[in-house]
PDB file of C-alpha atoms in Angstrom:
ATOM      1  CA  MET C  67     -13.146   5.901 -15.164  1.00  0.00           C
ATOM      2  CA  ARG C  68     -12.899   4.469 -18.668  1.00  0.00           C
ATOM      3  CA  GLN C  69     -12.623   7.271 -21.225  1.00  0.00           C
ATOM      4  CA  CYS C  70     -15.739   7.928 -23.319  1.00  0.00           C
ATOM      5  CA  VAL C  71     -15.524   6.724 -26.902  1.00  0.00           C
ATOM      6  CA  GLU C  72     -17.345   7.667 -30.066  1.00  0.00           C
ATOM      7  CA  GLN C  73     -17.820   4.100 -31.333  1.00  0.00           C
ATOM      8  CA  GLY C  74     -18.837   0.917 -29.543  1.00  0.00           C
ATOM      9  CA  LEU C  75     -16.086  -1.614 -28.756  1.00  0.00           C
ATOM     10  CA  PRO C  76     -16.250  -5.285 -27.770  1.00  0.00           C
ATOM     11  CA  VAL C  77     -17.238  -5.659 -24.120  1.00  0.00           C
ATOM     12  CA  VAL C  78     -14.543  -7.203 -21.949  1.00  0.00           C
ATOM     13  CA  THR C  79     -15.269  -6.027 -18.413  1.00  0.00           C
ATOM     14  CA  ILE C  80     -17.751  -3.842 -16.539  1.00  0.00           C
ATOM     15  CA  ASP C  81     -16.148  -0.729 -15.071  1.00  0.00           C
ATOM     16  CA  TRP C  82     -17.893  -0.563 -11.694  1.00  0.00           C
ATOM     17  CA  SER C  83     -16.213   2.770 -10.917  1.00  0.00           C
ATOM     18  CA  ALA C  84     -18.341   4.482 -13.591  1.00  0.00           C
ATOM     19  CA  PRO C  85     -20.669   7.007 -11.925  1.00  0.00           C
ATOM     20  CA  TRP C  86     -23.797   5.622 -13.612  1.00  0.00           C
ATOM     21  CA  LEU C  87     -23.138   2.232 -12.020  1.00  0.00           C
ATOM     22  CA  ALA C  88     -22.764   3.539  -8.463  1.00  0.00           C
ATOM     23  CA  PRO C  89     -26.348   2.568  -7.448  1.00  0.00           C
ATOM     24  CA  PHE C  90     -25.813  -0.945  -8.819  1.00  0.00           C
ATOM     25  CA  ARG C  91     -22.259  -1.693  -7.713  1.00  0.00           C
ATOM     26  CA  HIS C  92     -23.643  -3.526  -4.693  1.00  0.00           C
ATOM     27  CA  PRO C  93     -24.549  -6.288  -5.318  1.00  0.00           C
ATOM     28  CA  GLY C  94     -23.648  -6.094  -9.032  1.00  0.00           C
ATOM     29  CA  GLU C  95     -19.884  -6.340  -8.740  1.00  0.00           C
ATOM     30  CA  GLY C  96     -20.007  -9.483  -6.617  1.00  0.00           C
ATOM     31  CA  LEU C  97     -22.634 -11.117  -8.823  1.00  0.00           C
ATOM     32  CA  ALA C  98     -20.555 -10.375 -11.921  1.00  0.00           C
ATOM     33  CA  ARG C  99     -17.601 -12.182 -10.339  1.00  0.00           C
ATOM     34  CA  GLN C 100     -19.787 -15.242  -9.763  1.00  0.00           C
ATOM     35  CA  ILE C 101     -20.850 -15.236 -13.408  1.00  0.00           C
ATOM     36  CA  VAL C 102     -17.251 -14.921 -14.587  1.00  0.00           C
ATOM     37  CA  ALA C 103     -16.471 -17.901 -12.334  1.00  0.00           C
ATOM     38  CA  GLY C 104     -19.085 -19.991 -14.112  1.00  0.00           C
ATOM     39  CA  ALA C 105     -22.488 -19.330 -12.548  1.00  0.00           C
ATOM     40  CA  GLY C 106     -25.461 -18.740 -14.803  1.00  0.00           C
ATOM     41  CA  VAL C 107     -26.950 -15.247 -14.701  1.00  0.00           C
ATOM     42  CA  HIS C 108     -30.169 -16.521 -13.112  1.00  0.00           C
ATOM     43  CA  GLN C 109     -28.206 -18.538 -10.558  1.00  0.00           C
ATOM     44  CA  ALA C 110     -26.098 -15.576  -9.463  1.00  0.00           C
ATOM     45  CA  LEU C 111     -29.134 -13.304  -9.189  1.00  0.00           C
ATOM     46  CA  ASN C 112     -31.033 -15.853  -7.092  1.00  0.00           C
ATOM     47  CA  ARG C 113     -28.145 -16.071  -4.610  1.00  0.00           C
ATOM     48  CA  SER C 114     -28.367 -12.390  -3.692  1.00  0.00           C
ATOM     49  CA  PRO C 115     -30.172 -11.534  -0.425  1.00  0.00           C
ATOM     50  CA  LEU C 116     -31.602  -8.537  -2.312  1.00  0.00           C
ATOM     51  CA  CYS C 117     -33.335 -10.788  -4.850  1.00  0.00           C
ATOM     52  CA  PRO C 118     -37.051  -9.754  -4.766  1.00  0.00           C
ATOM     53  CA  LEU C 119     -38.364 -12.711  -6.801  1.00  0.00           C
ATOM     54  CA  GLY C 120     -37.066 -15.721  -8.690  1.00  0.00           C
ATOM     55  CA  PHE C 121     -35.004 -15.779 -11.873  1.00  0.00           C
ATOM     56  CA  VAL C 122     -35.253 -18.802 -14.155  1.00  0.00           C
ATOM     57  CA  PRO C 123     -33.592 -19.835 -17.427  1.00  0.00           C
ATOM     58  CA  GLN C 124     -35.163 -18.364 -20.554  1.00  0.00           C
ATOM     59  CA  ALA C 125     -36.070 -21.907 -21.670  1.00  0.00           C
ATOM     60  CA  GLU C 126     -38.759 -22.041 -18.941  1.00  0.00           C
ATOM     61  CA  LEU C 127     -40.814 -19.416 -20.801  1.00  0.00           C
ATOM     62  CA  PRO C 128     -43.373 -21.492 -22.748  1.00  0.00           C
ATOM     63  CA  VAL C 129     -43.690 -20.855 -26.454  1.00  0.00           C
ATOM     64  CA  GLY C 130     -46.616 -18.499 -27.075  1.00  0.00           C
ATOM     65  CA  THR C 131     -46.636 -17.064 -23.534  1.00  0.00           C
ATOM     66  CA  ALA C 132     -45.926 -13.357 -23.184  1.00  0.00           C
ATOM     67  CA  TYR C 133     -42.828 -12.592 -21.113  1.00  0.00           C
ATOM     68  CA  GLU C 134     -44.632 -10.060 -18.894  1.00  0.00           C
ATOM     69  CA  GLN C 135     -47.601 -12.383 -18.383  1.00  0.00           C
ATOM     70  CA  PHE C 136     -45.289 -15.214 -17.330  1.00  0.00           C
ATOM     71  CA  ILE C 137     -43.672 -12.989 -14.693  1.00  0.00           C
ATOM     72  CA  PHE C 138     -47.107 -11.939 -13.428  1.00  0.00           C
ATOM     73  CA  ASN C 139     -48.373 -15.527 -13.278  1.00  0.00           C
ATOM     74  CA  THR C 140     -45.311 -17.203 -11.763  1.00  0.00           C
ATOM     75  CA  GLY C 141     -43.387 -14.520  -9.857  1.00  0.00           C
ATOM     76  CA  THR C 142     -40.272 -15.533 -11.766  1.00  0.00           C
ATOM     77  CA  VAL C 143     -38.312 -13.747 -14.498  1.00  0.00           C
ATOM     78  CA  PRO C 144     -37.071 -15.653 -17.582  1.00  0.00           C
ATOM     79  CA  THR C 145     -33.390 -14.771 -17.875  1.00  0.00           C
ATOM     80  CA  ARG C 146     -30.923 -15.139 -20.740  1.00  0.00           C
ATOM     81  CA  GLU C 147     -27.182 -15.258 -20.424  1.00  0.00           C
ATOM     82  CA  GLY C 148     -25.726 -11.832 -21.145  1.00  0.00           C
ATOM     83  CA  LEU C 149     -25.477  -8.277 -19.933  1.00  0.00           C
ATOM     84  CA  HIS C 150     -29.006  -7.231 -20.887  1.00  0.00           C
ATOM     85  CA  ASP C 151     -30.751  -9.611 -18.514  1.00  0.00           C
ATOM     86  CA  PHE C 152     -28.029  -9.259 -15.900  1.00  0.00           C
ATOM     87  CA  PHE C 153     -28.764  -5.533 -15.646  1.00  0.00           C
ATOM     88  CA  ASN C 154     -32.486  -6.259 -15.671  1.00  0.00           C
ATOM     89  CA  GLY C 155     -31.932  -8.378 -12.583  1.00  0.00           C
ATOM     90  CA  LEU C 156     -30.004  -5.585 -10.877  1.00  0.00           C
ATOM     91  CA  CYS C 157     -32.838  -3.159 -11.656  1.00  0.00           C
ATOM     92  CA  TRP C 158     -35.296  -5.587 -10.053  1.00  0.00           C
ATOM     93  CA  MET C 159     -33.142  -5.501  -6.924  1.00  0.00           C
ATOM     94  CA  ARG C 160     -32.794  -1.720  -6.848  1.00  0.00           C
ATOM     95  CA  PHE C 161     -36.407  -0.861  -7.781  1.00  0.00           C
ATOM     96  CA  PRO C 162     -38.483  -3.914  -6.779  1.00  0.00           C
ATOM     97  CA  LEU C 163     -41.741  -2.047  -6.051  1.00  0.00           C
ATOM     98  CA  THR C 164     -41.660  -0.123  -9.325  1.00  0.00           C
ATOM     99  CA  LYS C 165     -40.709  -3.154 -11.399  1.00  0.00           C
ATOM    100  CA  ARG C 166     -43.598  -5.145  -9.894  1.00  0.00           C
ATOM    101  CA  HIS C 167     -45.945  -2.238 -10.559  1.00  0.00           C
ATOM    102  CA  LEU C 168     -44.829  -2.029 -14.189  1.00  0.00           C
ATOM    103  CA  ASN C 169     -45.343  -5.771 -14.567  1.00  0.00           C
ATOM    104  CA  ARG C 170     -48.884  -5.515 -13.180  1.00  0.00           C
ATOM    105  CA  LEU C 171     -49.652  -2.730 -15.653  1.00  0.00           C
ATOM    106  CA  GLN C 172     -48.228  -4.807 -18.526  1.00  0.00           C
ATOM    107  CA  ALA C 173     -50.283  -7.841 -17.508  1.00  0.00           C
ATOM    108  CA  ALA C 174     -53.458  -5.746 -17.253  1.00  0.00           C
ATOM    109  CA  GLU C 175     -52.923  -4.440 -20.793  1.00  0.00           C
ATOM    110  CA  ILE C 176     -52.271  -7.949 -22.111  1.00  0.00           C
ATOM    111  CA  GLN C 177     -55.468  -9.214 -20.487  1.00  0.00           C
ATOM    112  CA  LYS C 178     -57.429  -6.358 -22.077  1.00  0.00           C
ATOM    113  CA  ALA C 179     -55.998  -6.458 -25.577  1.00  0.00           C
ATOM    114  CA  GLY C 180     -53.974  -9.635 -25.901  1.00  0.00           C
ATOM    115  CA  VAL C 181     -50.557  -9.756 -27.537  1.00  0.00           C
ATOM    116  CA  GLY C 182     -50.398  -8.444 -31.083  1.00  0.00           C
ATOM    117  CA  GLN C 183     -47.847  -7.027 -33.460  1.00  0.00           C
ATOM    118  CA  VAL C 184     -48.494  -3.557 -31.999  1.00  0.00           C
ATOM    119  CA  ARG C 185     -48.154  -3.087 -28.256  1.00  0.00           C
ATOM    120  CA  GLY C 186     -50.364  -0.027 -27.952  1.00  0.00           C
ATOM    121  CA  PRO C 187     -49.544   3.287 -26.257  1.00  0.00           C
ATOM    122  CA  VAL C 188     -49.581   2.034 -22.658  1.00  0.00           C
ATOM    123  CA  ARG C 189     -47.303  -0.931 -23.277  1.00  0.00           C
ATOM    124  CA  ASP C 190     -45.060   1.220 -25.478  1.00  0.00           C
ATOM    125  CA  GLY C 191     -44.635   3.706 -22.625  1.00  0.00           C
ATOM    126  CA  LEU C 192     -44.056   0.924 -20.118  1.00  0.00           C
ATOM    127  CA  THR C 193     -41.411  -0.696 -22.310  1.00  0.00           C
ATOM    128  CA  LEU C 194     -39.617   2.588 -22.944  1.00  0.00           C
ATOM    129  CA  LEU C 195     -39.492   3.266 -19.209  1.00  0.00           C
ATOM    130  CA  ASP C 196     -38.262  -0.231 -18.431  1.00  0.00           C
ATOM    131  CA  GLU C 197     -35.570  -0.274 -21.113  1.00  0.00           C
ATOM    132  CA  ASN C 198     -34.198   3.252 -21.381  1.00  0.00           C
ATOM    133  CA  ALA C 199     -35.508   5.579 -18.680  1.00  0.00           C
ATOM    134  CA  ALA C 200     -33.654   7.657 -16.128  1.00  0.00           C
ATOM    135  CA  LEU C 201     -34.805   9.507 -13.023  1.00  0.00           C
ATOM    136  CA  LEU C 202     -33.647  13.016 -12.212  1.00  0.00           C
ATOM    137  CA  GLN C 203     -33.626  14.841  -8.916  1.00  0.00           C
ATOM    138  CA  ALA C 204     -32.524  18.434  -9.532  1.00  0.00           C
ATOM    139  CA  PRO C 205     -33.223  22.106  -8.833  1.00  0.00           C
ATOM    140  CA  ASP C 206     -35.937  23.744 -10.934  1.00  0.00           C
ATOM    141  CA  ALA C 207     -33.448  25.711 -13.016  1.00  0.00           C
ATOM    142  CA  LEU C 208     -31.860  22.506 -14.316  1.00  0.00           C
ATOM    143  CA  TRP C 209     -35.257  21.035 -15.106  1.00  0.00           C
ATOM    144  CA  ASP C 210     -36.285  24.139 -17.035  1.00  0.00           C
ATOM    145  CA  ALA C 211     -33.104  24.006 -19.135  1.00  0.00           C
ATOM    146  CA  LEU C 212     -33.483  20.256 -19.739  1.00  0.00           C
ATOM    147  CA  LEU C 213     -37.084  20.537 -20.908  1.00  0.00           C
ATOM    148  CA  ALA C 214     -36.103  23.408 -23.190  1.00  0.00           C
ATOM    149  CA  ARG C 215     -33.130  21.352 -24.450  1.00  0.00           C
ATOM    150  CA  ASP C 216     -30.978  24.371 -23.821  1.00  0.00           C
ATOM    151  CA  TRP C 217     -27.838  22.301 -23.518  1.00  0.00           C
ATOM    152  CA  THR C 218     -25.411  25.171 -23.041  1.00  0.00           C
ATOM    153  CA  ARG C 219     -27.433  26.556 -20.176  1.00  0.00           C
ATOM    154  CA  LEU C 220     -28.014  23.111 -18.693  1.00  0.00           C
ATOM    155  CA  PHE C 221     -24.423  21.902 -18.747  1.00  0.00           C
ATOM    156  CA  VAL C 222     -22.258  25.045 -18.956  1.00  0.00           C
ATOM    157  CA  ASP C 223     -24.038  28.053 -17.445  1.00  0.00           C
ATOM    158  CA  LEU C 224     -25.740  26.041 -14.683  1.00  0.00           C
ATOM    159  CA  ARG C 225     -22.909  23.551 -14.189  1.00  0.00           C
ATOM    160  CA  PRO C 226     -22.378  24.455 -10.500  1.00  0.00           C
ATOM    161  CA  LEU C 227     -25.978  23.415  -9.758  1.00  0.00           C
ATOM    162  CA  TRP C 228     -25.250  19.808 -10.706  1.00  0.00           C
ATOM    163  CA  VAL C 229     -23.767  19.228  -7.245  1.00  0.00           C
ATOM    164  CA  GLN C 230     -27.403  19.460  -6.044  1.00  0.00           C
ATOM    165  CA  ALA C 231     -28.662  17.009  -8.686  1.00  0.00           C
ATOM    166  CA  ARG C 232     -28.747  13.232  -8.984  1.00  0.00           C
ATOM    167  CA  LEU C 233     -29.409  11.260 -12.150  1.00  0.00           C
ATOM    168  CA  VAL C 234     -30.170   7.554 -11.637  1.00  0.00           C
ATOM    169  CA  LEU C 235     -30.582   5.202 -14.573  1.00  0.00           C
ATOM    170  CA  PHE C 236     -33.613   2.921 -14.489  1.00  0.00           C
ATOM    171  CA  GLY C 237     -33.528   1.255 -17.907  1.00  0.00           C
ATOM    172  CA  HIS C 238     -31.527  -1.944 -18.118  1.00  0.00           C
ATOM    173  CA  ALA C 239     -30.867  -1.580 -21.868  1.00  0.00           C
ATOM    174  CA  LEU C 240     -29.441   1.866 -21.118  1.00  0.00           C
ATOM    175  CA  LEU C 241     -27.099   0.372 -18.518  1.00  0.00           C
ATOM    176  CA  GLU C 242     -26.040  -2.310 -20.972  1.00  0.00           C
ATOM    177  CA  LYS C 243     -25.107   0.287 -23.607  1.00  0.00           C
ATOM    178  CA  LEU C 244     -23.032   2.200 -21.074  1.00  0.00           C
ATOM    179  CA  VAL C 245     -20.770  -0.778 -20.418  1.00  0.00           C
ATOM    180  CA  VAL C 246     -18.882   0.600 -23.421  1.00  0.00           C
ATOM    181  CA  PRO C 247     -19.919   4.277 -23.378  1.00  0.00           C
ATOM    182  CA  TYR C 248     -20.144   6.479 -26.433  1.00  0.00           C
ATOM    183  CA  LYS C 249     -21.133  10.100 -26.718  1.00  0.00           C
ATOM    184  CA  SER C 250     -24.568   9.760 -28.303  1.00  0.00           C
ATOM    185  CA  ILE C 251     -26.123   7.431 -25.703  1.00  0.00           C
ATOM    186  CA  THR C 252     -29.368   9.137 -24.751  1.00  0.00           C
ATOM    187  CA  ALA C 253     -31.694   8.391 -21.848  1.00  0.00           C
ATOM    188  CA  HIS C 254     -35.403   9.084 -21.701  1.00  0.00           C
ATOM    189  CA  VAL C 255     -35.718  11.090 -18.502  1.00  0.00           C
ATOM    190  CA  LEU C 256     -39.101  10.694 -16.855  1.00  0.00           C
ATOM    191  CA  ARG C 257     -40.703  14.143 -16.858  1.00  0.00           C
ATOM    192  CA  VAL C 258     -41.633  13.739 -13.214  1.00  0.00           C
ATOM    193  CA  PRO C 259     -39.001  15.391 -11.008  1.00  0.00           C
ATOM    194  CA  VAL C 260     -37.908  13.262  -8.075  1.00  0.00           C
ATOM    195  CA  PRO C 261     -38.776  15.511  -5.095  1.00  0.00           C
ATOM    196  CA  LEU C 262     -35.685  16.919  -3.418  1.00  0.00           C
ATOM    197  CA  PRO C 263     -37.066  16.073   0.078  1.00  0.00           C
ATOM    198  CA  LEU C 264     -36.816  12.354  -0.798  1.00  0.00           C
ATOM    199  CA  GLY C 265     -33.045  12.614  -0.395  1.00  0.00           C
ATOM    200  CA  HIS C 266     -30.724   9.983  -1.905  1.00  0.00           C
ATOM    201  CA  ASP C 267     -32.281   6.777  -0.519  1.00  0.00           C
ATOM    202  CA  LEU C 268     -33.302   4.819  -3.617  1.00  0.00           C
ATOM    203  CA  SER C 269     -35.687   2.625  -1.643  1.00  0.00           C
ATOM    204  CA  VAL C 270     -37.653   5.801  -0.925  1.00  0.00           C
ATOM    205  CA  TRP C 271     -37.465   6.754  -4.618  1.00  0.00           C
ATOM    206  CA  ASP C 272     -38.752   3.278  -5.473  1.00  0.00           C
ATOM    207  CA  ALA C 273     -41.793   3.536  -3.193  1.00  0.00           C
ATOM    208  CA  TRP C 274     -42.574   7.040  -4.469  1.00  0.00           C
ATOM    209  CA  LEU C 275     -42.269   6.021  -8.128  1.00  0.00           C
ATOM    210  CA  ALA C 276     -44.362   2.865  -7.783  1.00  0.00           C
ATOM    211  CA  ALA C 277     -47.161   4.885  -6.178  1.00  0.00           C
ATOM    212  CA  ARG C 278     -46.842   7.684  -8.754  1.00  0.00           C
ATOM    213  CA  LEU C 279     -46.904   5.924 -12.141  1.00  0.00           C
ATOM    214  CA  SER C 280     -50.170   5.189 -13.941  1.00  0.00           C
ATOM    215  CA  ALA C 281     -51.063   3.544 -17.229  1.00  0.00           C
ATOM    216  CA  ALA C 282     -52.761   6.723 -18.447  1.00  0.00           C
ATOM    217  CA  GLU C 283     -49.680   8.834 -17.817  1.00  0.00           C
ATOM    218  CA  LEU C 284     -47.278   6.341 -19.398  1.00  0.00           C
ATOM    219  CA  SER C 285     -49.449   6.134 -22.517  1.00  0.00           C
ATOM    220  CA  THR C 286     -48.435   9.745 -23.246  1.00  0.00           C
ATOM    221  CA  LYS C 287     -44.708   8.804 -23.160  1.00  0.00           C
ATOM    222  CA  PRO C 288     -43.830  11.414 -20.508  1.00  0.00           C
ATOM    223  CA  PHE C 289     -40.105  11.529 -21.231  1.00  0.00           C
ATOM    224  CA  THR C 290     -37.501  14.046 -22.359  1.00  0.00           C
ATOM    225  CA  PRO C 291     -34.141  13.138 -23.949  1.00  0.00           C
ATOM    226  CA  LEU C 292     -30.825  13.560 -22.164  1.00  0.00           C
ATOM    227  CA  PRO C 293     -27.421  12.572 -23.627  1.00  0.00           C
ATOM    228  CA  VAL C 294     -26.126  11.080 -20.408  1.00  0.00           C
ATOM    229  CA  LEU C 295     -22.412  11.606 -21.051  1.00  0.00           C
ATOM    230  CA  GLY C 296     -23.096  15.329 -20.947  1.00  0.00           C
ATOM    231  CA  VAL C 297     -23.691  15.077 -17.198  1.00  0.00           C
ATOM    232  CA  PRO C 298     -20.833  16.771 -15.326  1.00  0.00           C
ATOM    233  CA  GLY C 299     -18.474  14.159 -13.932  1.00  0.00           C
ATOM    234  CA  TRP C 300     -19.726  11.410 -16.242  1.00  0.00           C
ATOM    235  CA  CYS C 301     -17.164  11.953 -19.009  1.00  0.00           C
ATOM    236  CA  PRO C 302     -13.844  13.840 -18.705  1.00  0.00           C
ATOM    237  CA  ALA C 303     -14.241  15.320 -22.184  1.00  0.00           C
ATOM    238  CA  ASN C 304     -17.314  17.300 -21.173  1.00  0.00           C
ATOM    239  CA  GLU C 305     -15.219  19.604 -19.017  1.00  0.00           C
ATOM    240  CA  ASP C 306     -14.601  21.498 -22.262  1.00  0.00           C
ATOM    241  CA  PRO C 307     -17.695  23.567 -23.205  1.00  0.00           C
ATOM    242  CA  ALA C 308     -17.005  22.743 -26.863  1.00  0.00           C
ATOM    243  CA  TYR C 309     -18.132  19.177 -26.103  1.00  0.00           C
ATOM    244  CA  TYR C 310     -21.722  20.397 -26.176  1.00  0.00           C
ATOM    245  CA  ALA C 311     -21.425  22.044 -29.595  1.00  0.00           C
ATOM    246  CA  ASP C 312     -22.014  18.663 -31.262  1.00  0.00           C
ATOM    247  CA  ALA C 313     -25.516  19.243 -32.654  1.00  0.00           C
ATOM    248  CA  GLY C 314     -25.717  15.624 -33.772  1.00  0.00           C
ATOM    249  CA  VAL C 315     -25.888  14.631 -30.110  1.00  0.00           C
ATOM    250  CA  PHE C 316     -27.106  17.753 -28.294  1.00  0.00           C
ATOM    251  CA  ARG C 317     -30.002  18.499 -30.578  1.00  0.00           C
ATOM    252  CA  PRO C 318     -32.114  21.635 -30.190  1.00  0.00           C
ATOM    253  CA  LYS C 319     -35.793  21.364 -29.394  1.00  0.00           C
ATOM    254  CA  ARG C 320     -38.013  21.358 -32.446  1.00  0.00           C
ATOM    255  CA  GLU C 321     -40.509  24.169 -32.685  1.00  0.00           C
ATOM    256  CA  ALA C 322     -44.136  23.047 -32.752  1.00  0.00           C
ATOM    257  CA  CYS C 323     -45.924  23.582 -36.052  1.00  0.00           C
TER     258      CYS C 323
END
């Protein structure tokens, strides 16, 4: 695994052995090879048997039409060349039911309020989930420590419990940032524990999540921060407990006024 770095570096290759990319390695690695060989991002995505809808060049999005509304109306996703939209496509393949549900919620909000300079609380929550969220399946003790932002307890005292946990990244902007990882990358973990009985089948997670999310809940921004490179096994440096003493990254929870 590529060593974690403190500063971003120019992106050269995607390290598919990174633990956060494990759910996306198939079909991602093969699609990336096609793009390196000259295929457009939308073309490579469309060739995958896992493709749940169509991907089209960004130029097909008419001027003045909202991105989310276009997807809702046409069943196709405007796609730019680059890592951001490449990972968005992979997230559509891994979580097709949830991504469609989020798009329906976005379109409903646009129909109610139009598109203005301010998205509003529902669309803000939807966008944050889509871009930077992560899903956590873990024992209650880990959840309690995470919500308390008790980083030492979460990552040092309770470290053995992480073998029973699974963190899966949902946000495509989050995945893009982790192509060149640095210590302060922070996910917004959905404060809805993935039930342990669901196991590790992400298609089951997808169906559960799509049925679970509502506009009202997302308007409250139900997330908690997690510096993802603190997860055991995600960065060699975090084997040293001193790694978590960096208060600029592992920030304590603020007391309510």
